[in-house]
Coordinates of C-alpha atoms in Angstrom, one line a residue:
M1 CA 166.7 -14.4 133.7
E2 CA 170.3 -14.5 132.7
Q3 CA 172.0 -11.2 132.1
E4 CA 173.7 -12.6 129.1
Y5 CA 170.4 -13.5 127.5
I6 CA 169.0 -10.0 128.2
K7 CA 172.1 -8.4 126.6
L8 CA 171.8 -10.6 123.5
I9 CA 168.1 -9.8 123.1
F10 CA 168.6 -6.1 123.4
G11 CA 171.5 -6.2 120.9
L12 CA 169.4 -8.1 118.4
K13 CA 166.5 -5.7 118.7
L14 CA 168.8 -2.7 118.3
K15 CA 170.3 -4.2 115.2
Q16 CA 166.8 -5.0 113.7
I17 CA 165.6 -1.4 114.4
R18 CA 168.7 0.1 112.9
T19 CA 168.6 -2.0 109.7
E20 CA 164.9 -1.4 109.2
K21 CA 165.7 2.4 109.2
D22 CA 168.5 1.8 106.7
L23 CA 171.1 3.0 109.1
S24 CA 174.7 1.8 109.2
L25 CA 176.5 1.6 112.5
F26 CA 178.4 4.7 111.4
G27 CA 175.1 6.5 110.7
L28 CA 173.6 5.5 114.1
S29 CA 176.8 6.7 115.8
K30 CA 176.5 10.1 114.1
I31 CA 172.9 10.8 115.0
C32 CA 173.1 9.6 118.7
G33 CA 176.7 10.7 119.5
L34 CA 177.7 7.2 120.7
S35 CA 180.8 5.6 119.4
K36 CA 180.6 3.0 116.6
S37 CA 182.6 0.5 118.6
Y38 CA 180.3 0.9 121.6
L39 CA 177.2 0.4 119.5
N40 CA 178.8 -2.7 117.9
E41 CA 179.5 -4.1 121.3
I42 CA 175.8 -3.6 122.2
E43 CA 174.5 -5.3 119.1
K44 CA 176.8 -8.3 119.6
G45 CA 175.3 -8.7 123.1
K46 CA 178.6 -7.9 124.9
K47 CA 177.3 -4.7 126.6
Y48 CA 174.0 -3.5 127.9
P49 CA 173.6 0.3 127.9
K50 CA 172.7 2.3 130.9
P51 CA 169.1 3.8 131.1
D52 CA 170.2 7.3 129.9
K53 CA 171.8 5.7 126.8
I54 CA 168.7 3.7 126.1
I55 CA 166.6 6.9 126.3
L56 CA 168.9 8.5 123.8
L57 CA 168.7 5.6 121.4
S58 CA 164.9 5.4 121.7
E59 CA 164.6 9.2 121.0
K60 CA 166.9 9.1 118.0
L61 CA 165.4 5.9 116.5
E62 CA 161.9 7.1 117.4
V63 CA 161.0 3.9 119.2
P64 CA 159.3 3.8 122.6
Y65 CA 161.6 3.1 125.5
D66 CA 159.4 0.3 126.8
Q67 CA 159.5 -1.4 123.4
M68 CA 163.3 -1.3 123.4
V69 CA 163.8 -2.8 126.8
S70 CA 161.0 -5.4 126.4
L71 CA 162.1 -9.0 126.1
K72 CA 159.2 -9.7 123.8
L73 CA 160.4 -10.3 120.2
D74 CA 158.5 -9.9 117.0
K75 CA 157.8 -12.9 114.7
N76 CA 161.1 -12.4 112.8
L77 CA 163.3 -12.6 116.0
A78 CA 161.1 -15.0 118.0
P79 CA 162.9 -18.1 116.7
I80 CA 166.2 -16.6 118.0
G81 CA 164.7 -16.0 121.4
D82 CA 163.5 -19.6 121.5
L83 CA 167.0 -20.8 120.5
L84 CA 168.7 -18.7 123.2
Q85 CA 166.2 -19.6 125.9
S86 CA 166.6 -23.3 125.0
K87 CA 170.3 -23.0 126.0
I88 CA 171.2 -25.3 123.1
L89 CA 174.1 -23.0 122.2
K90 CA 175.5 -23.7 125.6
E91 CA 175.4 -27.4 124.9
I92 CA 177.2 -27.1 121.6
P93 CA 181.0 -26.9 122.1
L94 CA 181.4 -23.9 119.8
D95 CA 184.8 -22.9 121.1
L96 CA 186.2 -26.3 120.1
F97 CA 185.6 -25.6 116.5
G98 CA 186.7 -21.9 116.6
I99 CA 183.1 -20.5 116.4
K100 CA 182.0 -17.6 118.4
E101 CA 178.5 -17.6 119.8
S102 CA 178.0 -14.0 118.6
D103 CA 178.9 -15.1 115.0
L104 CA 176.3 -17.8 115.1
I105 CA 173.7 -15.4 116.5
D106 CA 174.5 -13.0 113.6
I107 CA 173.9 -15.8 111.1
V108 CA 170.5 -16.6 112.7
A109 CA 169.6 -12.9 113.0
N110 CA 170.2 -12.2 109.3
A111 CA 167.8 -14.9 108.1
P112 CA 165.8 -16.0 111.2
A113 CA 162.9 -17.8 109.4
K114 CA 165.2 -19.8 107.1
V115 CA 167.7 -20.7 109.9
N116 CA 164.9 -21.6 112.3
A117 CA 163.6 -24.0 109.6
F118 CA 167.0 -25.5 109.3
I119 CA 167.3 -25.9 113.1
S120 CA 163.9 -27.5 113.3
T121 CA 164.9 -29.9 110.6
I122 CA 168.1 -30.9 112.5
I123 CA 166.0 -31.4 115.7
E124 CA 163.5 -33.5 113.8
I125 CA 166.2 -35.7 112.3
A126 CA 167.8 -36.1 115.8
Q127 CA 164.5 -37.2 117.3
H128 CA 163.8 -39.6 114.5
Y129 CA 167.2 -41.3 115.1
S130 CA 166.9 -41.1 118.9
F131 CA 169.9 -38.8 118.8
S132 CA 170.6 -38.3 122.5
R133 CA 172.6 -35.6 124.3
E134 CA 175.3 -38.1 124.9
S135 CA 175.4 -39.1 121.2
F136 CA 175.6 -35.4 120.2
F137 CA 178.6 -34.8 122.6
L138 CA 180.4 -38.0 121.4
A139 CA 179.8 -36.9 117.7
S140 CA 181.3 -33.5 118.5
L141 CA 184.3 -35.1 120.3
R142 CA 184.8 -37.4 117.3
S143 CA 184.8 -34.5 114.9
Y144 CA 187.3 -32.7 117.1
Q145 CA 189.6 -35.8 117.1
E146 CA 189.3 -36.2 113.3
A147 CA 190.0 -32.5 112.7
N148 CA 193.3 -32.9 114.6
N149 CA 194.2 -36.3 113.1
N150 CA 193.6 -37.6 116.7
Y151 CA 197.0 -36.3 117.7
F152 CA 197.6 -33.8 120.5
E153 CA 201.2 -32.7 120.9
N154 CA 200.5 -30.7 124.1
L155 CA 199.3 -33.9 125.8
E156 CA 202.3 -35.9 124.5
Q157 CA 204.6 -33.2 126.0
E158 CA 202.7 -33.3 129.3
V159 CA 203.4 -37.1 129.5
L160 CA 207.1 -36.4 129.0
K161 CA 207.0 -33.8 131.7
F162 CA 205.3 -36.1 134.1
A163 CA 207.7 -39.0 133.4
K164 CA 210.7 -36.6 134.0
A165 CA 209.2 -35.2 137.2
Y166 CA 208.5 -38.7 138.7
H167 CA 211.7 -40.4 137.3
L168 CA 209.7 -42.9 135.3
D169 CA 211.6 -44.9 132.6
L170 CA 209.3 -44.9 129.7
S171 CA 211.5 -47.5 127.9
K172 CA 210.3 -50.1 130.4
K173 CA 206.8 -51.5 130.9
L174 CA 205.0 -49.5 133.5
S175 CA 203.2 -51.5 136.2
S176 CA 200.1 -50.6 138.1
K177 CA 202.2 -50.6 141.3
D178 CA 204.4 -47.8 139.9
L179 CA 201.3 -45.7 139.2
E180 CA 199.5 -46.6 142.4
E181 CA 202.3 -45.4 144.5
I182 CA 202.2 -42.0 142.8
L183 CA 198.4 -41.7 143.2
I184 CA 198.7 -42.5 147.0
E185 CA 201.9 -40.6 147.8
E186 CA 201.6 -37.6 145.6
Y187 CA 197.8 -37.1 145.2
G188 CA 196.6 -38.5 148.5
Y189 CA 194.4 -41.3 147.0
S190 CA 193.0 -44.2 148.9
I191 CA 192.4 -47.4 146.9
N192 CA 189.5 -49.7 147.7
N193 CA 189.4 -53.0 145.9
G194 CA 186.3 -54.7 147.4
E195 CA 183.4 -52.3 147.8
L196 CA 182.0 -52.4 144.3
E197 CA 181.4 -56.1 144.4
K198 CA 178.8 -55.7 147.2
Y199 CA 176.4 -54.1 144.7
E200 CA 175.0 -56.4 141.9
A201 CA 173.8 -53.5 139.8
L202 CA 177.4 -52.2 139.5
E203 CA 178.7 -55.4 137.9
N204 CA 179.8 -53.5 134.7
L205 CA 181.5 -50.7 136.6
R206 CA 185.3 -50.8 136.6
S207 CA 186.0 -47.8 138.8
L208 CA 184.4 -45.0 140.8
F209 CA 186.2 -42.0 142.2
V210 CA 184.8 -40.2 145.3
P211 CA 186.4 -36.7 145.2
E212 CA 185.5 -35.7 148.8
T213 CA 187.7 -38.4 150.3
K214 CA 189.9 -39.1 147.2
T215 CA 188.8 -42.7 147.3
L216 CA 189.2 -44.8 144.1
L217 CA 186.9 -47.9 144.2
L218 CA 188.0 -50.6 141.8
S219 CA 186.3 -53.7 140.5
A220 CA 187.8 -57.0 141.5
D221 CA 187.4 -58.2 137.9
I222 CA 189.9 -55.8 136.3
N223 CA 193.2 -57.2 135.0
E224 CA 196.6 -55.7 135.3
A225 CA 196.4 -53.7 132.1
Q226 CA 193.0 -52.2 133.0
R227 CA 194.2 -51.3 136.5
A228 CA 197.2 -49.5 135.0
F229 CA 195.0 -47.6 132.5
I230 CA 192.6 -46.5 135.3
Y231 CA 195.6 -45.3 137.4
A232 CA 197.2 -43.6 134.5
K233 CA 193.9 -41.8 133.7
E234 CA 193.5 -40.6 137.3
I235 CA 197.0 -39.3 137.2
G236 CA 196.1 -37.5 133.9
Y237 CA 193.2 -35.8 135.6
N238 CA 195.4 -34.6 138.4
F239 CA 198.6 -33.7 136.5
L240 CA 196.6 -31.8 133.9
A241 CA 194.6 -30.1 136.7
Y242 CA 191.1 -31.1 135.3
T243 CA 188.6 -30.6 138.1
D244 CA 185.5 -30.7 135.9
R245 CA 185.5 -34.4 135.2
L246 CA 183.6 -37.7 135.1
Y247 CA 183.9 -40.0 138.1
S248 CA 183.0 -43.4 136.9
F249 CA 184.5 -45.7 134.3
P250 CA 182.6 -46.3 132.1
W251 CA 180.7 -43.1 132.8
I252 CA 177.2 -43.2 134.2
K253 CA 176.2 -39.5 133.9
F254 CA 177.7 -36.2 132.8
E255 CA 176.7 -32.6 133.2
N256 CA 178.4 -30.8 130.4
F257 CA 180.6 -31.2 127.4
D258 CA 183.8 -30.2 129.2
Q259 CA 183.5 -33.3 131.3
V260 CA 183.4 -35.4 128.2
L261 CA 186.3 -33.6 126.6
N262 CA 188.4 -33.8 129.8
N263 CA 187.6 -37.5 130.0
F264 CA 189.1 -37.8 126.5
Y265 CA 192.2 -35.8 127.4
A266 CA 192.8 -37.9 130.5
S267 CA 192.4 -41.1 128.5
Y268 CA 194.7 -39.8 125.8
F269 CA 197.3 -39.0 128.6
A270 CA 196.9 -42.5 129.9
G271 CA 197.4 -44.1 126.5
A272 CA 200.5 -42.0 125.8
L273 CA 202.0 -42.8 129.2
L274 CA 201.5 -46.6 128.9
I275 CA 202.4 -46.7 125.2
P276 CA 205.1 -44.0 124.6
K277 CA 205.5 -42.8 121.1
T278 CA 209.3 -43.0 121.3
Q279 CA 209.0 -46.7 121.9
L280 CA 206.1 -47.6 119.6
T281 CA 207.3 -45.8 116.5
P282 CA 210.5 -47.7 115.8
Q283 CA 208.8 -51.0 116.6
L284 CA 206.1 -50.3 114.0
E285 CA 208.8 -49.4 111.5
E286 CA 210.3 -52.8 112.0
V287 CA 207.0 -54.5 111.1
F288 CA 206.2 -52.2 108.2
K289 CA 209.6 -52.6 106.4
E290 CA 209.3 -56.3 105.9
G291 CA 207.9 -57.7 102.7
K292 CA 205.8 -60.2 104.5
F293 CA 203.5 -59.5 107.5
N294 CA 204.9 -60.9 110.7
A295 CA 201.9 -61.5 112.9
D296 CA 204.1 -62.8 115.8
K297 CA 206.2 -59.7 115.8
F298 CA 203.1 -57.5 115.7
L299 CA 201.5 -59.3 118.6
S300 CA 204.7 -59.2 120.6
I301 CA 204.6 -55.4 120.3
I302 CA 201.1 -55.4 121.8
D303 CA 202.4 -57.7 124.6
N304 CA 205.3 -55.3 125.2
Y305 CA 203.0 -52.8 126.8
N306 CA 200.9 -53.0 129.9
A307 CA 197.8 -52.1 127.9
S308 CA 194.8 -53.8 126.4
P309 CA 194.5 -54.5 122.7
E310 CA 191.9 -51.7 122.5
S311 CA 194.3 -49.2 124.1
F312 CA 197.0 -50.3 121.7
Y313 CA 194.8 -49.9 118.6
Q314 CA 193.6 -46.5 119.8
R315 CA 197.2 -45.5 120.2
L316 CA 197.9 -46.5 116.6
T317 CA 195.3 -43.9 115.6
N318 CA 197.5 -41.3 117.3
I319 CA 200.8 -42.5 115.9
L320 CA 200.2 -43.6 112.3
P321 CA 198.9 -40.3 110.9
N322 CA 201.6 -38.2 112.5
F323 CA 204.7 -40.3 112.3
F324 CA 204.0 -42.4 109.2
A325 CA 201.8 -40.0 107.2
I326 CA 199.1 -42.7 107.2
Q327 CA 196.1 -40.4 107.5
N328 CA 193.4 -42.4 105.8
L329 CA 192.3 -44.9 108.4
F330 CA 189.4 -46.1 110.4
F331 CA 189.0 -47.5 113.9
L332 CA 186.1 -49.8 114.9
R333 CA 185.0 -51.5 118.1
F334 CA 182.4 -54.2 117.9
T335 CA 180.6 -56.2 120.6
H336 CA 178.9 -59.5 120.2
R337 CA 177.0 -61.8 122.6
L338 CA 177.3 -65.6 122.4
G339 CA 174.1 -67.0 120.7
S340 CA 173.1 -63.6 119.2
K341 CA 173.0 -62.9 115.5
K342 CA 173.6 -59.2 116.0
Y343 CA 176.9 -57.3 116.0
H344 CA 177.0 -53.9 117.6
L345 CA 179.4 -51.2 116.5
K346 CA 180.0 -49.3 119.7
K347 CA 182.9 -47.0 118.7
E348 CA 184.3 -45.7 115.5
L349 CA 186.8 -43.1 114.3
H350 CA 187.4 -42.0 110.7
L351 CA 190.5 -39.9 109.8
S352 CA 190.8 -37.8 106.6
H353 CA 187.3 -38.8 105.4
Q354 CA 184.3 -41.1 106.1
H355 CA 185.4 -44.6 105.2
S356 CA 183.1 -47.4 104.1
P357 CA 182.8 -49.5 107.3
R358 CA 180.6 -47.3 109.4
A359 CA 177.7 -47.6 111.9
N360 CA 174.2 -47.8 110.5
E361 CA 171.0 -46.8 112.4
T362 CA 168.5 -48.8 110.2
N363 CA 168.9 -52.4 111.6
E364 CA 170.7 -53.5 108.5
H365 CA 173.1 -56.4 108.6
Y366 CA 176.8 -55.6 108.7
C367 CA 178.9 -57.5 106.1
R368 CA 179.8 -60.9 107.6
R369 CA 183.0 -60.9 105.5
W370 CA 184.6 -58.2 107.6
V371 CA 187.6 -59.4 109.6
S372 CA 186.2 -57.5 112.6
L373 CA 183.3 -60.0 112.7
K374 CA 185.4 -63.0 111.7
V375 CA 187.7 -62.7 114.8
L376 CA 184.6 -62.5 117.0
N377 CA 183.4 -65.8 115.6
D378 CA 186.9 -67.3 115.8
I379 CA 187.3 -66.4 119.5
K380 CA 184.0 -67.9 120.4
T381 CA 185.1 -71.3 119.1
S382 CA 188.9 -71.1 120.0
Q383 CA 188.3 -69.8 123.5
K384 CA 191.7 -68.1 123.3
T385 CA 192.3 -64.9 125.3
H386 CA 193.3 -63.0 122.2
E387 CA 192.3 -63.8 118.6
F388 CA 194.0 -61.9 115.8
D389 CA 193.7 -61.8 112.0
I390 CA 194.6 -59.5 109.0
Q391 CA 192.7 -59.1 105.8
I392 CA 192.6 -56.9 102.7
S393 CA 189.0 -55.7 102.2
N394 CA 188.0 -54.8 98.7
Y395 CA 184.8 -52.7 98.9
Q396 CA 182.6 -53.8 96.0
G397 CA 181.6 -50.9 93.7
E398 CA 183.7 -48.3 95.5
G399 CA 187.2 -49.1 94.2
N400 CA 188.7 -48.8 97.7
Q401 CA 190.9 -51.4 99.4
Y402 CA 191.8 -51.4 103.1
I403 CA 194.3 -53.6 104.9
V404 CA 192.6 -54.3 108.2
L405 CA 194.2 -55.6 111.4
S406 CA 191.8 -56.9 114.0
S407 CA 191.9 -58.4 117.5
A408 CA 189.2 -60.0 119.6
T409 CA 189.1 -60.5 123.3
K410 CA 186.5 -61.7 125.8
D411 CA 184.7 -59.0 127.8
P412 CA 185.7 -59.6 131.4
F413 CA 182.6 -57.7 132.7
K414 CA 179.9 -59.4 130.7
D415 CA 179.3 -63.2 130.5
N416 CA 179.4 -64.7 127.0
Q417 CA 180.2 -61.3 125.4
Y418 CA 183.2 -60.6 123.2
R419 CA 184.6 -57.5 121.5
S420 CA 186.8 -56.9 118.5
I421 CA 189.0 -53.9 117.8
S422 CA 190.1 -53.1 114.3
I423 CA 192.1 -50.6 112.4
G424 CA 191.9 -50.3 108.6
L425 CA 194.4 -48.5 106.4
L426 CA 193.4 -47.2 103.0
M427 CA 195.6 -48.9 100.4
N428 CA 197.2 -46.3 98.1
K429 CA 200.6 -45.1 96.9
Q430 CA 201.3 -43.3 100.2
L431 CA 200.6 -46.4 102.2
A432 CA 202.8 -48.6 99.9
K433 CA 205.8 -46.3 100.6
K434 CA 205.4 -46.9 104.3
V435 CA 204.1 -50.5 104.5
K436 CA 206.0 -53.0 102.5
F437 CA 203.9 -56.1 103.2
L438 CA 200.8 -55.0 101.2
N439 CA 201.5 -57.6 98.5
D440 CA 202.1 -60.4 100.9
P441 CA 200.3 -63.4 99.2
S442 CA 199.5 -64.9 102.6
I443 CA 197.1 -62.0 103.4
K444 CA 193.6 -63.0 102.4
T445 CA 191.7 -60.6 100.1
Q446 CA 187.9 -60.4 100.5
Q447 CA 185.3 -58.8 98.4
V448 CA 183.1 -57.0 101.0
G449 CA 180.2 -54.7 101.3
V450 CA 179.0 -52.4 104.1
T451 CA 175.6 -54.0 104.8
C452 CA 173.9 -56.9 103.1
E453 CA 171.0 -54.6 102.2
R454 CA 173.3 -52.4 100.1
C455 CA 175.7 -55.1 98.7
A456 CA 175.8 -56.1 95.1
I457 CA 178.0 -59.1 95.6
K458 CA 176.4 -62.1 93.9
N459 CA 176.2 -65.7 95.4
C460 CA 177.5 -64.5 98.8
K461 CA 177.2 -67.5 101.2
E462 CA 177.5 -65.1 104.2
R463 CA 174.6 -62.9 103.1
Q464 CA 172.0 -62.3 105.9
N465 CA 169.4 -60.4 103.8
S466 CA 168.8 -59.5 100.2
A467 CA 170.0 -56.3 98.7
I468 CA 166.7 -54.6 99.3
V469 CA 168.1 -51.0 99.3
L470 CA 169.8 -51.6 95.9
D471 CA 166.7 -53.2 94.5
R472 CA 164.7 -50.1 95.5
I473 CA 167.3 -47.8 93.9
D474 CA 167.2 -49.9 90.7
K475 CA 163.4 -49.8 90.6
N476 CA 163.4 -46.0 91.0
K477 CA 165.9 -45.7 88.2
K478 CA 163.7 -47.8 85.9
V479 CA 160.7 -45.6 86.8
A480 CA 162.7 -42.5 86.1
A481 CA 163.8 -43.9 82.7
I482 CA 160.3 -44.7 81.7
V483 CA 159.0 -41.3 82.7
E484 CA 161.8 -39.7 80.7
E485 CA 160.9 -41.9 77.7
L486 CA 157.2 -41.0 77.9
H487 CA 158.1 -37.3 78.2
T488 CA 160.2 -37.5 75.1
K489 CA 157.6 -39.4 73.2
F490 CA 154.7 -37.0 73.8
K491 CA 156.4 -33.6 74.1
S492 CA 156.0 -32.8 70.4

């Protein structure tokens, strides 16, 4: 059994015995002659006393020695033991959110029955929604991004250090050849461009790194932008000295949260390298200062970088909050297969607060008036390589408006599958100060909902289902009103 677990259990038992005897730490220190700080370290699970100290404590507290050292817990502490043995606290990235494990244990120890009921509730909800370990890690990572406005200055500075060290001119578009040379010459990589195609099951895999031989296997289907991103991400892993990492892209398996977090850091590094903030910021200023939205200028900015539209939109979520004070925004990535009626929201990010367009787990129908879905339908018929549109979305009943920019591309790794990337900016006075084209009459305004089942818009031609959730809410309100009326009628 882990020594850490043994120390925690002993500390919890000592604290329980002390509090049952109405002793403060100071009081226990007085009767046993051990320092208050030493006893505090024991109770927090940081130290385990030697046998002579345990004998002393058992004598002064009048508790048998065997009972004190036993790992069996009474019914009040048993839930904590189960929690610790489950190792769930090791899965939760507590350090990321500034929480000490000992603090969390203290909370549980002070009200074990109630906290255990709370934990059981969370587990039951997670099981009900098929909330996997991967989903939990990704939700934790998303919260971490949102708490930092998805901007990490230390990584931005590391990119500048790297560019300086390798004499890269970030004012020019970086090619995959530039980065490949660094991987081979500096980090000893070997690049393999044909092996993955020999295995049909790996058709969706873009890259695989074999650390033992420093071999990077690449799919033959990746384009120049994807190759540059993969190279930049590998450089990020090496330059930032992350050894606990994921080896495939997209990932197949992971062992701990650090691997997921380091994958994000390396990806952030890649995005900042390929789309430098010093280049992007003035270009966006040029687009934002015009009274009418210039789609050609915006698309030319995307083309200016050796990066996919998805990488570009993700980079906007780094830049807009920190250099334009646009902190109320959302990012969405949808996928859609030709012939299917379903749209799948695969990635989302909400800065400042949870915005209306969000994933649902109840098989409801996303509003077909979203520009995110419109561009997916457009690209299926136009067969262009990149379909773009902009829209002002007015969320019915919420009073919120967003200006949403959306791009759709074909998925090169899946036949007849498309994806759209969108960024939505909450329209308010702060946004109006930064973005001057909000009143551009050429930008279409749409009344939208979140899902059809929760939408009150009447006579919607795009509706996929009736507003059954709203109907249920209205029915419950009527029942409550009648009950209240009957109560008033017969209470006297």
